C-alpha positions as a printed Julia matrix, in Angstrom:
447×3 Matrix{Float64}:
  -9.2    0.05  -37.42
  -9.05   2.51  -39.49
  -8.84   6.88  -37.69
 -11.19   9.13  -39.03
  -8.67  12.77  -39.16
  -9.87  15.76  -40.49
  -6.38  16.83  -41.72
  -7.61  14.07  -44.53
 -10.05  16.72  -45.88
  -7.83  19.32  -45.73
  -5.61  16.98  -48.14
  -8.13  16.58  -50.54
  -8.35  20.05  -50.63
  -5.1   20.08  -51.49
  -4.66  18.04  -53.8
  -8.17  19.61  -56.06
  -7.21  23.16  -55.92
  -2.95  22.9   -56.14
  -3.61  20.71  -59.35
  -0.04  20.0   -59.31
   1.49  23.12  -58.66
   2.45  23.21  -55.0
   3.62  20.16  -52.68
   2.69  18.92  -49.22
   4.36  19.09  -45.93
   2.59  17.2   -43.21
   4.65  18.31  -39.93
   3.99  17.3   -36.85
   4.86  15.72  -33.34
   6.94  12.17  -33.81
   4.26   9.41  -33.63
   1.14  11.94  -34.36
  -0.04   9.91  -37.65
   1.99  11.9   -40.57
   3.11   8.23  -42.44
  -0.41   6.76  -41.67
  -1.89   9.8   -42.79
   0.09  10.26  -46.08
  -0.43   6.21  -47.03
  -3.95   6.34  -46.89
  -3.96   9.39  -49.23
  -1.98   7.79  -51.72
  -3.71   4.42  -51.48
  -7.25   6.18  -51.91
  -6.52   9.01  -53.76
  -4.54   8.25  -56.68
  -4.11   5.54  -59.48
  -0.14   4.68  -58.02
   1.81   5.3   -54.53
   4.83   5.64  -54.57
   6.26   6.14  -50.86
   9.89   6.38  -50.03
  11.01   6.14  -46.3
  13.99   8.09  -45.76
  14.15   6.28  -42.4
  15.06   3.04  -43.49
  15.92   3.82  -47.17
  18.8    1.66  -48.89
  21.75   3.47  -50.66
  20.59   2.39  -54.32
  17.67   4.76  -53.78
  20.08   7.59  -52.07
  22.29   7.43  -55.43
  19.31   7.71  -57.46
  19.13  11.11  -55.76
  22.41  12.35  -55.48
  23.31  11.37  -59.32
  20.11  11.02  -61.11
  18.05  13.83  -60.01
  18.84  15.85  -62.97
  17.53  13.36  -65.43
  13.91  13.19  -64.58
  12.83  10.47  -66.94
  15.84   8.31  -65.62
  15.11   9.94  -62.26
  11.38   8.32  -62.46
  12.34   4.97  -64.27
  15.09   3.83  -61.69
  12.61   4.84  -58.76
   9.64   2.81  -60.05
  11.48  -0.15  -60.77
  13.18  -0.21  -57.54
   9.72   0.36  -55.71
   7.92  -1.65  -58.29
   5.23   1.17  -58.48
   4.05   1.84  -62.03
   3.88   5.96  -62.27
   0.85   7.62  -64.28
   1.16  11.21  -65.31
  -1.26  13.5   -62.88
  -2.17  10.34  -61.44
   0.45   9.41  -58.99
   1.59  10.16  -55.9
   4.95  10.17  -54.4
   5.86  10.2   -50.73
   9.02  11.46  -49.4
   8.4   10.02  -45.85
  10.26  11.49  -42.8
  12.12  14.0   -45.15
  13.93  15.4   -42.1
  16.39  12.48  -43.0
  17.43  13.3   -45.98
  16.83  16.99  -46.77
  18.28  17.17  -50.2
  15.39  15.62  -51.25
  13.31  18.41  -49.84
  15.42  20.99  -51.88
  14.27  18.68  -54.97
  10.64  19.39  -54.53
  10.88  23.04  -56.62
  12.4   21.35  -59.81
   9.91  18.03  -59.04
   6.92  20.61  -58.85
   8.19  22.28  -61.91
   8.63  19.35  -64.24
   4.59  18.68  -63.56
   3.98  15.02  -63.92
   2.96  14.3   -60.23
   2.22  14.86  -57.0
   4.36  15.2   -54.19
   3.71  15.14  -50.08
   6.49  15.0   -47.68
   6.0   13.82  -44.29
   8.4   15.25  -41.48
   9.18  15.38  -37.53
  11.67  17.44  -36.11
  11.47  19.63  -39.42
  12.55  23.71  -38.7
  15.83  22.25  -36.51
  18.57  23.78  -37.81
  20.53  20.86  -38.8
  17.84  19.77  -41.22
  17.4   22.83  -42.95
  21.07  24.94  -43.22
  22.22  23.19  -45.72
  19.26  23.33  -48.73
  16.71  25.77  -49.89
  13.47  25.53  -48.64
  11.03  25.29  -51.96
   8.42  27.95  -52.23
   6.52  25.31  -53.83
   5.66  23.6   -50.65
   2.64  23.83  -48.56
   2.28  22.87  -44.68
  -0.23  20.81  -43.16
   0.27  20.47  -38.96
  -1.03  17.4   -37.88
  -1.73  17.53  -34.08
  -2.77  14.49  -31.63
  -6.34  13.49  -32.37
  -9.57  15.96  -31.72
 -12.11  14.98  -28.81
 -14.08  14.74  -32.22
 -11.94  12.25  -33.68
 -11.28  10.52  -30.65
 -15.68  10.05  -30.29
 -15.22   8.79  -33.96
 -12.97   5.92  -33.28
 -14.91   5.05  -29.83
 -18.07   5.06  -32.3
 -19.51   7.96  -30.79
 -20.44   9.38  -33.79
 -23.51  11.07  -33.21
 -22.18  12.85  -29.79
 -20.19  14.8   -32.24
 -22.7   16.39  -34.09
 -24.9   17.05  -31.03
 -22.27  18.61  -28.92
 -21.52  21.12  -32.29
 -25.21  21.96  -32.48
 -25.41  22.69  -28.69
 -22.35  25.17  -28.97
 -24.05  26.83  -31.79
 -27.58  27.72  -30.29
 -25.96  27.87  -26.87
 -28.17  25.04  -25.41
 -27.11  22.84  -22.6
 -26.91  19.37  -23.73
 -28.77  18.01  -20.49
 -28.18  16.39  -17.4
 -28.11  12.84  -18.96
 -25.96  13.15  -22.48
 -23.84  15.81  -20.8
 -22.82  13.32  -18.24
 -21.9   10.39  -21.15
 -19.84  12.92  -22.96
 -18.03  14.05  -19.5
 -17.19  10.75  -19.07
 -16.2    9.95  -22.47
 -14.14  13.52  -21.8
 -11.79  11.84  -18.81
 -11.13   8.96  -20.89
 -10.14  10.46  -23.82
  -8.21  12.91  -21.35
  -6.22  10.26  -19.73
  -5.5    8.36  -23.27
  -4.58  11.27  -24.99
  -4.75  11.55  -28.76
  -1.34   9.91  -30.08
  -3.0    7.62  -32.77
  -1.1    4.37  -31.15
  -2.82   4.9   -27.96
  -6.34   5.52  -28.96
  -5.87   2.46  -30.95
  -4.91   0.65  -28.09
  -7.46   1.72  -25.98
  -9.93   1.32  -28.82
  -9.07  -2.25  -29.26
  -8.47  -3.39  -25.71
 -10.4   -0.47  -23.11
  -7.51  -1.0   -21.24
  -5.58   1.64  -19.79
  -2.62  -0.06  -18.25
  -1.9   -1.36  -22.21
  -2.32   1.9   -23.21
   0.01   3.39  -20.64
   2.82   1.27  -21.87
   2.1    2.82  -25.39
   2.64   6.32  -24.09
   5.74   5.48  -22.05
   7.26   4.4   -25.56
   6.5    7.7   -27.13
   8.13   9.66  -24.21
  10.86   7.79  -24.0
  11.25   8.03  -28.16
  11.13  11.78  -27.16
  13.91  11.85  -25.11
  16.01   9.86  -27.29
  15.47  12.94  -30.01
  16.69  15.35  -27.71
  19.45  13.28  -26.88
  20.01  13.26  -30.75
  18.79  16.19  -31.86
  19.56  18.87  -29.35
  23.3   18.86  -29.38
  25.55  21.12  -26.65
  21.9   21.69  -24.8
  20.24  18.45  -24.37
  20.2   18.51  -20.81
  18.81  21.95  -20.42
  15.97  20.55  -22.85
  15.2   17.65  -20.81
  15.24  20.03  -17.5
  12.82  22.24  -18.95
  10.6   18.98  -20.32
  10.84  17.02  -17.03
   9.74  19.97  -14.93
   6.74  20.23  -16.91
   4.5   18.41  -14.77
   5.66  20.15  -11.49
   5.14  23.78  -12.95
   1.66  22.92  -14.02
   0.68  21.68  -10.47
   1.45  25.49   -9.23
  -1.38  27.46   -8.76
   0.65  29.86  -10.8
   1.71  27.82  -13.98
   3.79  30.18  -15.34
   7.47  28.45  -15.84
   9.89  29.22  -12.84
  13.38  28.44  -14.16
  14.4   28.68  -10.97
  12.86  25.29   -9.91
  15.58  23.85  -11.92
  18.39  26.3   -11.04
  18.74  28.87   -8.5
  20.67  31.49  -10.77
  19.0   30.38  -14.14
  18.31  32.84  -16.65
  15.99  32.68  -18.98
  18.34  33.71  -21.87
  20.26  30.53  -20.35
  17.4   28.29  -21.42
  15.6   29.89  -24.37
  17.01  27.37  -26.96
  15.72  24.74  -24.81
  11.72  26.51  -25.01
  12.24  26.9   -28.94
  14.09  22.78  -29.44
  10.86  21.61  -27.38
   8.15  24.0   -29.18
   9.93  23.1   -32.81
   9.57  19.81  -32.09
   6.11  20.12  -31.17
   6.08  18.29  -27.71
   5.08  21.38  -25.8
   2.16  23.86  -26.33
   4.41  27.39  -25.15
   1.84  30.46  -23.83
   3.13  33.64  -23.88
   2.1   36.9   -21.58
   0.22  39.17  -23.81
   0.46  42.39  -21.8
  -1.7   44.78  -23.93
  -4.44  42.52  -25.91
  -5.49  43.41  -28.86
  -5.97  41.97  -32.08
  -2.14  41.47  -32.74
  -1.47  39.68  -29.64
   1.63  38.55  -30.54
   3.23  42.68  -30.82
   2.16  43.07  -27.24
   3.97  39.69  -25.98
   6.29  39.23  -22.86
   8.1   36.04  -24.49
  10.17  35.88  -21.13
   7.21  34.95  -19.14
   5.18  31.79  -20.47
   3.62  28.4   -19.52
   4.87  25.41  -21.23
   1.9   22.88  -21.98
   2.35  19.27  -22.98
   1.29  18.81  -26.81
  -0.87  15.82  -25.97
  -2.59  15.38  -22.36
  -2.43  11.69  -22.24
   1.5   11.64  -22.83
   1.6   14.46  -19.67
  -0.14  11.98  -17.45
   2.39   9.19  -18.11
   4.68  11.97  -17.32
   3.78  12.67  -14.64
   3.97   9.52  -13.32
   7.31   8.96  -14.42
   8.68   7.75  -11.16
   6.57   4.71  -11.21
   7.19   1.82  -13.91
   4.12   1.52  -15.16
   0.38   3.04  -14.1
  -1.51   0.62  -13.25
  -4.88   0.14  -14.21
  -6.88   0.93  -10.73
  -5.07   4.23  -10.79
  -6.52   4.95  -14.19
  -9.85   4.08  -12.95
  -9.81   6.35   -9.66
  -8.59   9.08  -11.77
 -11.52   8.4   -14.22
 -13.71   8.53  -11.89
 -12.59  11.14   -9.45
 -11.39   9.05   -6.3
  -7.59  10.55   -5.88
  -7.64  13.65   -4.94
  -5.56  14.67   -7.97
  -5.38  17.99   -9.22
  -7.32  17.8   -12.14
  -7.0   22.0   -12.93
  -3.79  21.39  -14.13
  -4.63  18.38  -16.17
  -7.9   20.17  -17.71
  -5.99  23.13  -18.41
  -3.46  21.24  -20.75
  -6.12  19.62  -22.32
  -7.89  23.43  -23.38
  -4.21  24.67  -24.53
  -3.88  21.17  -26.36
  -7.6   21.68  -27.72
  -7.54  25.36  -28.75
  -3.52  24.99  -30.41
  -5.64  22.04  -33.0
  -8.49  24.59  -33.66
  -5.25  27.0   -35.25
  -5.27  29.4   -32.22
  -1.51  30.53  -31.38
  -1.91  30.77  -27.26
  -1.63  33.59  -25.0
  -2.92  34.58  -21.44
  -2.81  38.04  -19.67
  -1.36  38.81  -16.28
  -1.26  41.89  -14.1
   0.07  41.63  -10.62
   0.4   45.28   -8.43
   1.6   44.65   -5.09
   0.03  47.68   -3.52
  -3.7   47.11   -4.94
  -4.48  44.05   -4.79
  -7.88  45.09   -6.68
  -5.48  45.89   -9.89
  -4.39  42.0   -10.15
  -5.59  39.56  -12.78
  -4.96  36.66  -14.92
  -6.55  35.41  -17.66
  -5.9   31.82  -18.9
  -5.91  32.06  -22.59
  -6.75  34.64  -24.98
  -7.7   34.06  -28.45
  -8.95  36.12  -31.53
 -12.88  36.08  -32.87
 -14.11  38.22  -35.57
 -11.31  40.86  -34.88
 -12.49  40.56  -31.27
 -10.23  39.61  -27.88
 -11.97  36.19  -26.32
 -10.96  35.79  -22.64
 -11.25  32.18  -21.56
 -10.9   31.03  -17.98
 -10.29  27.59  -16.91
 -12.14  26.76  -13.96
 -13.14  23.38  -11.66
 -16.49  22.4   -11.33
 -16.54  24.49   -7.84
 -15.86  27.59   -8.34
 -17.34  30.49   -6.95
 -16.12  33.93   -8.85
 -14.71  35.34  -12.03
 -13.29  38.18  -10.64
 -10.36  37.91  -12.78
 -12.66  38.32  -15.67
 -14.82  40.94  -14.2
 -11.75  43.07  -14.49
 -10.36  42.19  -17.98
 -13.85  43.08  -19.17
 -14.24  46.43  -17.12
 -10.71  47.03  -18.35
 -11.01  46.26  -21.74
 -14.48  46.56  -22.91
 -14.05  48.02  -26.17
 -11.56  45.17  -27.85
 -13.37  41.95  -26.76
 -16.18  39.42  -27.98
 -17.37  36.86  -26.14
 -15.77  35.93  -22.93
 -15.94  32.21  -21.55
 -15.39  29.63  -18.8
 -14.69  26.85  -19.47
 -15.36  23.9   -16.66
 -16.7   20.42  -16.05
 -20.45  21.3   -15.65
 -22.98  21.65  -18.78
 -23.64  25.04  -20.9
 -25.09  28.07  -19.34
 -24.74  32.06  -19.93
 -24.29  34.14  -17.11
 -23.52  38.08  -16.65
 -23.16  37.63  -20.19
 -20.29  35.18  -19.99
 -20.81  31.98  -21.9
 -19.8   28.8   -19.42
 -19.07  25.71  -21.35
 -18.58  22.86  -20.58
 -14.73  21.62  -21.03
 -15.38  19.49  -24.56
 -17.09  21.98  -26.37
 -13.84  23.66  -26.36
 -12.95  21.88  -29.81
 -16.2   23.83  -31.05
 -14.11  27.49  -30.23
């Protein structure tokens, strides 16, 4: 089966207006769908493909690099005949797959661009870590392209859903509830793709075999290909990495999600652990959320960077996560999650899953808190905060039961003059209220 991604799009875009003139970085999360991703391109896109995986690449290719590279037409012959990939001028495609691995070939990309004959995309994980950039010069020729875990939109495409996805967009738009009926499908639809996550390997599973206990062994191979990265990767701080990433699922449970470093040390300081935040964020397995203590439309000149929540990066991995002390989920667990019969607290579950949704739609992520001791009328928090027009958007996160928005009350009395729209965002369908817009939980891919 073949994913439907909208990065594709964004490719073609590339590829019609650079004309030549820039390259392609795909970044992204290990196991998100940069190789898939860059094949298809090539195989569609252009007469030739030539892809070369720096992961498992064989030292007559390396020494076509480190002696060749200078000679461009020997450059090009050697590497075609190896590959057996004929090359057409403006017609072909190369691929330098997982880059990361061999960043000399990154720093290669200027003169490559330069010399004109074809086009070049890079694929890499892992990819700002110092060890994989000290040593070269990044090329001002390259472009970036984040590829993220799969959209609920992408994930209705590949469960043939098709036509939910075009309904749901025209419902956000004219602020209509979709109904008791088709709200209800797509809720459902909603958990699922909440408890698979959008890692390309698991939808496909579940795709292909509805089955979450498969598709829970899937995950459990991604996280534990995770922590064999830091292990790699994150040298003289690994374990303070993997404290911070296995306390993820414990901090999120609080009714307070901000981080507490203490939960993993008494005394720890958060200058003790901020490498560990950046490794995790750089390698794009957590969503970080940072205070914004003043909003306005440069959030980030008003930010607290001390005091932050730490979201997965995909909600189906957090799930396996969280579940870490047990071998495997079984499949009756999946199902009384699905459908509400645990007693689990799904707040901190749907919460990830807006972070996860509004960090793919390009919003950076910050909330607002105030706490005053004295006057208890003064205190607020805000979930998430994100820019509209050159307007401040409050968004709360709520469960299906709640009551108030007093929270939000404030932060509007407060700060009338910055904001647009304000929202909630819960499990129930679409409805405005005191001039708040309440939507329901998937529509949050429309914001």
């Amino acid at each position: 089966m073949e994913l439907r991604r909208s990065a594709y799009q964004k490719m073609k875009q590339w590829k019609q207006e650079s004309d030549g003139s820039t390259a392609l970085l795909l970044e992204g999360a290990r196991r998100v769908g940069k190789s898939y991703l860059a094949r298809k391109f090539g195989e569609n896109e252009y007469r030739s493909c030539l892809l070369i995986d720096f992961s498992d690449v064989s030292e007559q290719v390396l020494e076509v690099f480190e002696h060749d590279g200078t000679d461009r037409d020997l450059f090009f012959n050697k590497l075609s005949v190896f590959y057996g990939v004929k090359l057409y001028p403006r017609e072909s495609l190369i691929i330098f797959d997982e880059v990361q691995m061999y960043p000399k070939a990154r720093q290669m990309v200027k003169h490559l661009v330069a010399d004109g004959r074809y086009d070049y995309l890079e694929t890499g994980s892992l990819i700002t870590l110092k060890q994989n950039v000290e040593h070269i010069v990044i090329p001002s020729e390259e472009e970036k392209l984040t590829i993220y875990p799969l959209t609920f939109d992408e994930f209705l495409y590949a469960m043939g859903e098709d036509g939910a996805v075009d309904y749901i967009k025209d419902c956000f738009d004219q602020k209509r509830p979709m109904g008791e009926a088709l709200h209800r499908k797509v809720m459902n639809l909603f958990r699922q793709y909440m408890l698979v996550g959008g890692m390309p390997q698991a939808v496909l599973e579940y795709v292909d075999t509805r089955n979450f206990e498969r598709t829970d062994r899937v995950k459990r191979r991604i996280l534990a290909l995770y922590r064999n990265d830091v292990t790699k990767f994150a040298k003289g701080y690994e374990s303070k990495v993997l404290s911070v990433f296995d306390g993820i699922p414990s901090q999120l449970s609080k009714h307070e999600k901000r981080y507490s470093l203490a939960s993993i040390q008494k005394e720890a300081r958060f200058r003790e652990y901020e490498d560990a935040f950046i490794w995790l964020e750089e390698a794009m397995m957590i969503n970080t959320c940072f205070n914004s203590t003043d909003p306005e439309i440069g959030l980030e000149l008003n930010t607290e960077r001390m005091t932050l929540k730490c979201y997965m990066a995909d909600t189906g991995l957090l799930f396996s996560h969280a579940f870490s002390d047990q071998e495997l989920m079984e499949e009756e667990v999946y199902k009384a999650i699905l459908f509400d019969r645990l007693g689990l607290n799904e707040g901190m579950f749907l919460e990830n899953m807006v972070a996860q949704m509004l960090r793919s739609r390009g919003h950076r992520l910050f909330f607002y808190s105030r706490s005053d001791r004295e006057h208890a009328e003064n205190r607020m928090e805000i979930d998430f905060l994100i820019r509209k027009k050159r307007k401040i958007c409050p968004v709360e996160v709520k469960s299906s039961s709640y009551r108030n928005h007093r929270s939000l009350d404030k932060f509007q009395e407060k700060f009338r003059g910055r904001l647009g729209d304000s929202y909630i965002i819960y499990t129930r369908d679409l409805h405005v209220e005191d001039g708040i817009i309440c939507l329901p939980v998937y529509m949050t891919m429309c914001l």
